[in-house]
Coordinates of N, CA and C and ligand atoms in Angstrom, one line a residue:
X68 N 39.2 98.6 6.2 CA 40.6 96.9 6.4 C 39.4 95.7 5.9
X69 N 40.5 95.1 5.5 CA 40.2 94.1 4.9 C 39.5 92.8 5.8
X70 N 38.1 92.5 5.3 CA 37.4 91.5 6.1 C 38.5 90.2 6.8
X71 N 38.3 89.2 7.9 CA 39.1 88.4 8.0 C 38.2 86.9 7.3
X72 N 38.6 86.5 6.0 CA 37.2 85.9 5.4 C 37.3 84.5 5.9
X73 N 38.7 84.0 7.0 CA 38.9 82.5 7.3 C 38.1 82.4 8.7
X74 N 38.3 83.6 9.2 CA 37.4 83.7 10.5 C 35.7 83.5 9.9
X75 N 35.2 83.9 9.3 CA 33.8 84.2 8.7 C 33.6 83.0 8.2
X76 N 34.3 82.5 7.8 CA 34.1 81.0 7.0 C 34.2 79.8 8.6
X77 N 34.8 79.9 9.4 CA 34.7 79.2 10.7 C 33.5 79.7 11.4
X78 N 33.1 80.6 11.2 CA 31.4 81.3 11.7 C 30.3 80.2 11.6
X79 N 30.9 80.4 10.0 CA 29.5 79.4 8.5 C 29.5 78.5 9.1
X80 N 31.0 77.6 9.4 CA 30.4 76.2 9.3 C 29.7 75.7 10.4
X81 N 30.5 76.7 11.8 CA 30.0 76.1 13.1 C 28.2 76.5 13.3
X82 N 27.9 77.4 12.9 CA 26.7 77.7 12.7 C 25.5 76.4 11.8
X83 N 26.3 76.4 10.7 CA 25.2 75.6 9.4 C 25.2 74.0 10.2
X84 N 23.5 73.7 10.2 CA 23.7 72.6 10.9 C 24.2 71.3 10.0
X85 N 24.6 70.5 10.6 CA 25.2 69.3 9.8 C 24.2 68.2 9.1
X86 N 24.2 68.3 8.1 CA 22.9 67.4 6.9 C 22.5 66.0 8.3
X87 N 21.5 66.2 8.5 CA 20.4 64.6 8.7 C 20.8 64.5 10.1
X88 N 21.2 65.5 11.0 CA 21.2 65.5 12.6 C 20.4 66.6 12.9
X89 N 20.6 67.7 12.7 CA 20.0 68.7 13.6 C 18.7 69.1 12.8
X90 N 18.6 68.8 11.5 CA 16.8 68.5 11.1 C 16.0 67.9 11.7
X91 N 16.7 66.3 11.4 CA 15.8 65.2 12.0 C 15.5 65.2 13.3
X92 N 16.4 65.7 14.2 CA 16.3 65.6 15.7 C 15.1 66.0 16.0
X93 N 14.4 67.1 15.9 CA 12.9 67.5 16.2 C 11.9 66.7 16.4
X94 N 12.2 65.3 15.1 CA 11.3 64.3 15.1 C 10.9 63.3 15.2
X95 N 12.1 63.4 16.0 CA 12.0 61.8 17.0 C 10.9 61.9 18.2
X96 N 10.5 61.1 18.4 CA 9.4 60.8 19.5 C 10.2 60.1 20.7
X97 N 10.2 60.5 21.9 CA 10.5 59.9 22.9 C 9.4 60.0 23.9
X98 N 9.2 58.4 24.0 CA 8.3 58.1 25.1 C 8.8 58.5 26.8
X99 N 7.4 58.5 26.8 CA 8.4 58.5 28.9 C 8.8 56.8 29.0
X100 N 9.8 57.0 29.5 CA 10.6 55.5 30.2 C 9.4 54.7 30.8
X101 N 8.5 55.0 31.3 CA 7.8 53.9 32.2 C 6.6 53.0 30.8
X102 N 6.3 53.8 30.1 CA 5.6 53.0 29.2 C 6.4 52.6 27.9
X103 N 7.6 53.2 27.5 CA 8.5 52.4 26.3 C 9.1 51.6 26.3
X104 N 9.8 51.1 27.7 CA 10.4 50.1 28.3 C 10.0 49.2 28.7
X105 N 10.7 48.2 29.3 CA 9.9 47.0 30.2 C 10.7 46.9 31.5
X106 N 9.4 47.5 32.5 CA 9.8 47.9 34.2 C 11.3 47.1 34.3
X107 N 12.5 47.0 35.1 CA 13.5 46.4 35.7 C 12.9 45.4 36.4
X108 N 13.4 44.4 36.3 CA 13.3 43.4 37.5 C 14.7 42.1 37.0
X109 N 14.7 41.6 38.1 CA 15.6 40.9 38.9 C 15.9 39.3 37.9
X110 N 13.8 39.2 37.8 CA 13.1 38.2 36.8 C 14.5 37.4 35.7
X111 N 14.2 36.6 35.2 CA 15.4 36.2 34.3 C 13.9 36.2 32.7
X112 N 12.9 36.6 33.3 CA 12.1 37.1 31.9 C 11.8 38.5 31.6
X113 N 12.6 39.2 32.1 CA 13.2 41.0 32.2 C 14.0 41.0 30.7
X114 N 15.0 40.1 30.9 CA 16.0 40.2 29.4 C 15.1 39.7 28.8
X115 N 14.5 38.4 28.8 CA 13.7 37.8 27.8 C 12.7 38.7 26.8
X116 N 12.4 39.7 27.7 CA 11.1 40.5 27.4 C 12.0 41.6 26.2
X117 N 12.6 42.0 26.9 CA 14.1 43.2 25.8 C 13.8 42.8 24.5
X118 N 14.6 41.5 25.0 CA 14.8 40.9 23.7 C 14.2 40.1 22.3
X119 N 12.9 39.9 23.3 CA 11.7 39.9 22.3 C 10.6 40.5 21.9
X120 N 10.5 41.4 23.2 CA 9.3 42.0 23.0 C 9.7 43.6 22.8
X121 N 10.6 43.8 22.3 CA 10.7 44.9 21.4 C 10.6 45.4 20.4
X122 N 10.6 44.4 19.3 CA 11.1 44.3 17.9 C 9.3 45.1 17.1
X123 N 8.1 44.8 17.5 CA 7.0 45.3 17.0 C 6.3 46.6 17.2
X124 N 6.7 46.2 19.0 CA 5.8 47.4 19.6 C 6.6 48.0 20.8
X125 N 6.3 48.7 21.4 CA 6.8 49.2 22.7 C 6.5 48.7 23.9
X126 N 7.1 48.7 24.8 CA 6.2 47.8 26.1 C 4.6 48.7 26.6
X127 N 4.5 49.8 25.8 CA 3.2 50.2 26.1 C 2.3 49.4 26.5
X128 N 1.9 48.6 25.0 CA 1.0 47.4 25.2 C 1.0 46.8 26.5
X129 N 2.2 46.4 26.9 CA 2.6 45.5 28.3 C 1.7 46.6 29.1
X130 N 2.1 47.8 29.6 CA 2.0 48.5 30.7 C 0.2 49.0 30.8
X131 N 0.0 48.7 29.5 CA -1.7 49.3 29.6 C -2.5 48.2 29.9
X132 N -2.3 47.5 29.7 CA -2.9 45.8 30.3 C -3.2 45.9 31.4
X133 N -4.7 45.6 31.7 CA -5.5 45.6 33.2 C -3.8 45.1 34.6
X134 N -4.2 45.6 35.7 CA -3.0 45.0 36.1 C -3.5 43.6 37.3
X135 N -5.2 43.5 36.7 CA -5.6 42.3 37.3 C -5.6 41.3 36.5
X136 N -4.8 41.2 35.1 CA -4.6 40.3 34.5 C -3.5 38.6 35.3
X137 N -4.1 38.0 34.7 CA -3.9 36.5 35.3 C -2.4 36.2 34.4
X138 N -1.9 35.2 34.8 CA -0.9 34.1 34.6 C -1.7 34.2 32.8
X139 N -2.7 33.2 33.4 CA -3.2 32.5 31.8 C -3.4 34.0 30.6
X140 N -3.8 35.1 31.1 CA -4.1 36.0 29.8 C -2.7 35.9 29.5
X141 N -1.6 36.0 30.7 CA -0.3 36.7 29.5 C 0.1 35.3 29.2
X142 N 0.0 34.2 29.5 CA 0.4 33.0 28.5 C -0.2 33.1 27.1
X143 N -1.7 33.3 27.1 CA -2.2 33.4 26.3 C -1.6 34.5 25.3
X144 N -1.6 35.8 25.7 CA -1.0 36.9 25.0 C 0.4 36.7 24.7
X145 N 1.7 36.2 25.4 CA 2.6 36.3 24.4 C 2.7 34.6 23.5
X146 N 1.6 33.9 24.0 CA 1.5 32.6 22.7 C 0.9 33.0 21.7
X147 N 0.1 34.4 21.9 CA -0.6 35.1 20.5 C 0.5 35.9 19.8
X148 N 1.4 36.2 20.4 CA 2.4 37.1 20.1 C 3.3 36.3 18.5
X149 N 3.6 34.6 19.3 CA 4.2 34.1 18.8 C 3.7 33.4 17.5
X150 N 2.2 33.1 17.6 CA 1.3 32.6 17.0 C -0.3 33.4 17.0
X151 N -0.8 34.4 16.4 CA -0.4 34.4 14.4 C 0.8 35.6 14.4
X152 N 1.1 36.7 15.4 CA 1.3 37.5 14.7 C 3.0 37.2 14.5
X153 N 3.4 36.3 15.0 CA 4.8 36.0 14.3 C 6.3 36.2 15.1
X154 N 6.2 36.6 16.6 CA 7.1 36.9 17.1 C 8.2 35.4 17.1
X155 N 9.7 35.9 16.9 CA 10.3 34.8 16.9 C 10.9 34.3 18.7
X156 N 9.7 34.0 19.0 CA 9.7 33.4 20.4 C 10.1 31.9 20.2
X157 N 11.1 31.7 21.3 CA 11.1 30.0 22.1 C 10.5 29.5 22.5
X158 N 10.0 28.3 22.4 CA 9.2 27.9 23.2 C 9.4 27.6 24.7
X159 N 10.7 27.5 25.1 CA 11.6 27.5 26.2 C 11.6 28.9 27.1
X160 N 11.9 29.5 26.2 CA 11.5 30.8 27.0 C 10.2 31.8 27.6
X161 N 9.3 31.0 26.8 CA 8.2 31.5 27.0 C 7.6 31.4 28.5
X162 N 7.5 30.5 29.4 CA 7.0 30.5 30.5 C 7.8 31.3 31.6
X163 N 9.1 32.2 31.2 CA 10.0 33.1 31.9 C 9.2 34.2 32.0
X164 N 8.9 34.4 30.1 CA 8.5 35.8 30.1 C 7.5 35.7 30.8
X165 N 5.8 34.8 30.9 CA 5.2 35.0 31.2 C 5.0 35.5 32.6
X166 N 6.1 34.6 33.4 CA 6.4 34.6 35.0 C 6.5 36.2 35.3
X167 N 7.6 36.7 34.3 CA 7.8 38.3 35.0 C 6.4 39.2 34.5
X168 N 6.2 39.0 33.3 CA 4.2 39.9 33.1 C 3.6 39.7 33.7
X169 N 3.4 38.9 34.5 CA 2.6 38.6 35.9 C 2.7 39.2 36.7
X170 N 4.4 39.2 37.0 CA 4.4 39.5 38.8 C 4.6 41.1 38.5
X171 N 5.0 41.8 37.1 CA 5.6 42.9 36.8 C 4.4 43.7 36.5
X172 N 3.7 43.2 35.7 CA 2.5 43.8 35.0 C 1.0 43.7 35.9
X173 N 0.7 42.1 36.0 CA -0.4 41.7 36.3 C -1.0 41.4 37.7
X174 N -1.8 40.1 38.1 CA -2.3 39.8 39.0 C -1.8 39.4 40.0
X175 N -0.5 39.0 40.0 CA 0.9 38.8 41.0 C 1.8 39.2 41.2
X176 N 1.4 40.8 41.1 CA 2.1 42.0 41.3 C 2.3 42.1 43.0
X177 N 3.5 42.0 43.6 CA 3.5 42.0 45.0 C 4.4 43.5 45.5
X178 N 3.6 44.2 45.8 CA 3.9 45.7 46.1 C 4.9 45.5 46.9
X179 N 6.2 46.1 47.1 CA 7.1 46.5 48.0 C 7.9 45.2 48.3
X180 N 7.7 44.1 47.8 CA 8.4 43.1 47.3 C 9.6 43.0 46.0
X181 N 8.7 42.1 45.6 CA 9.8 41.5 44.1 C 10.3 42.8 43.3
X182 N 8.8 44.1 43.1 CA 9.1 45.2 43.1 C 10.0 46.3 43.4
X183 N 10.3 46.0 44.5 CA 11.1 47.0 45.2 C 12.0 47.8 44.8
X184 N 12.6 47.2 43.6 CA 13.6 48.4 43.0 C 13.0 49.0 41.8
X185 N 11.7 49.0 41.6 CA 11.5 49.3 40.4 C 11.0 50.5 40.9
X186 N 11.3 51.9 40.5 CA 10.7 53.0 41.1 C 9.5 53.5 40.0
X187 N 8.7 54.2 40.7 CA 7.4 54.0 39.8 C 7.2 55.7 40.0
Ligands
HEC295 C1 5.7 39.8 15.4 C2 5.3 40.7 16.2 C3 5.6 40.8 17.8 C4 6.3 40.6 18.6 C5 7.7 40.8 18.7 C6 5.9 40.9 19.9 N1 4.3 41.3 19.4 FE1 3.1 42.1 21.1 N2 1.7 42.7 19.4 C7 1.6 42.6 17.9 C8 0.6 42.7 17.1 C9 0.5 42.8 15.7 C10 -0.3 43.4 18.3 C11 -1.7 43.6 18.1 C12 -1.3 45.2 17.8 C13 -3.0 45.9 17.2 O1 -4.0 45.0 17.7 O2 -2.7 47.0 17.0 C14 0.2 43.3 19.8 C15 -0.3 43.2 20.9 C16 0.2 43.6 22.1 C17 -0.3 43.4 23.2 C18 -2.1 44.2 23.8 C19 -3.0 43.2 23.6 C20 -3.2 42.6 22.5 O3 -3.7 41.1 23.0 O4 -3.2 43.0 21.5 C21 0.4 43.1 24.1 C22 0.4 43.0 25.5 C23 1.3 42.6 23.8 N3 1.8 42.3 22.4 C24 2.7 42.0 24.2 C25 3.8 41.8 23.5 C26 4.7 40.8 24.4 C27 5.0 40.4 26.2 C28 5.6 40.0 23.6 C29 7.2 39.8 23.6 C30 6.7 37.9 24.6 C31 5.1 40.8 22.6 N4 4.2 41.4 22.2 C32 6.3 40.8 20.8 C33 2.9 42.0 17.4 C34 4.2 41.4 18.1

């Protein structure tokens, strides 16, 4: 009996990996959500952090800072990202970002109030 070539070709195509997709996928590194991105918040600095603080490194640097970090520490850190590190931050956005970082990751965290929406 003559083999059904069309059918076999269809199977071969279905099994063949698409170039650049199947082979590349295992190399992707997915960081856990809580360290890779910024903790959601209703504070205006949250969106500013997402826009301004993800271009060079993930939120992991932020989430590994001591939870006792003061507003002055975050202020100095954000300003350091701008200069000398070169983050394209607008000066008028810095206080909101500092406010968000201090209340979400630093010394002004209010457990159960401003972070109520954040699941740990
Ligand atoms: C232009 C690139 C760039 C941008 C944008 C940037 N950072 Fe950084 N960040 C760096 C570099 C470089 C380091 C130092 C990395 C190292 O020491 O290995 C760093 C380190 C840090 C650290 C670790 C503590 C420290 O003082 O080194 C924190 C926290 C941090 N960044 C927060 C932020 C926040 C918040 C933003 C947004 C306001 C931001 N970064 C945006 C480049 C950037």
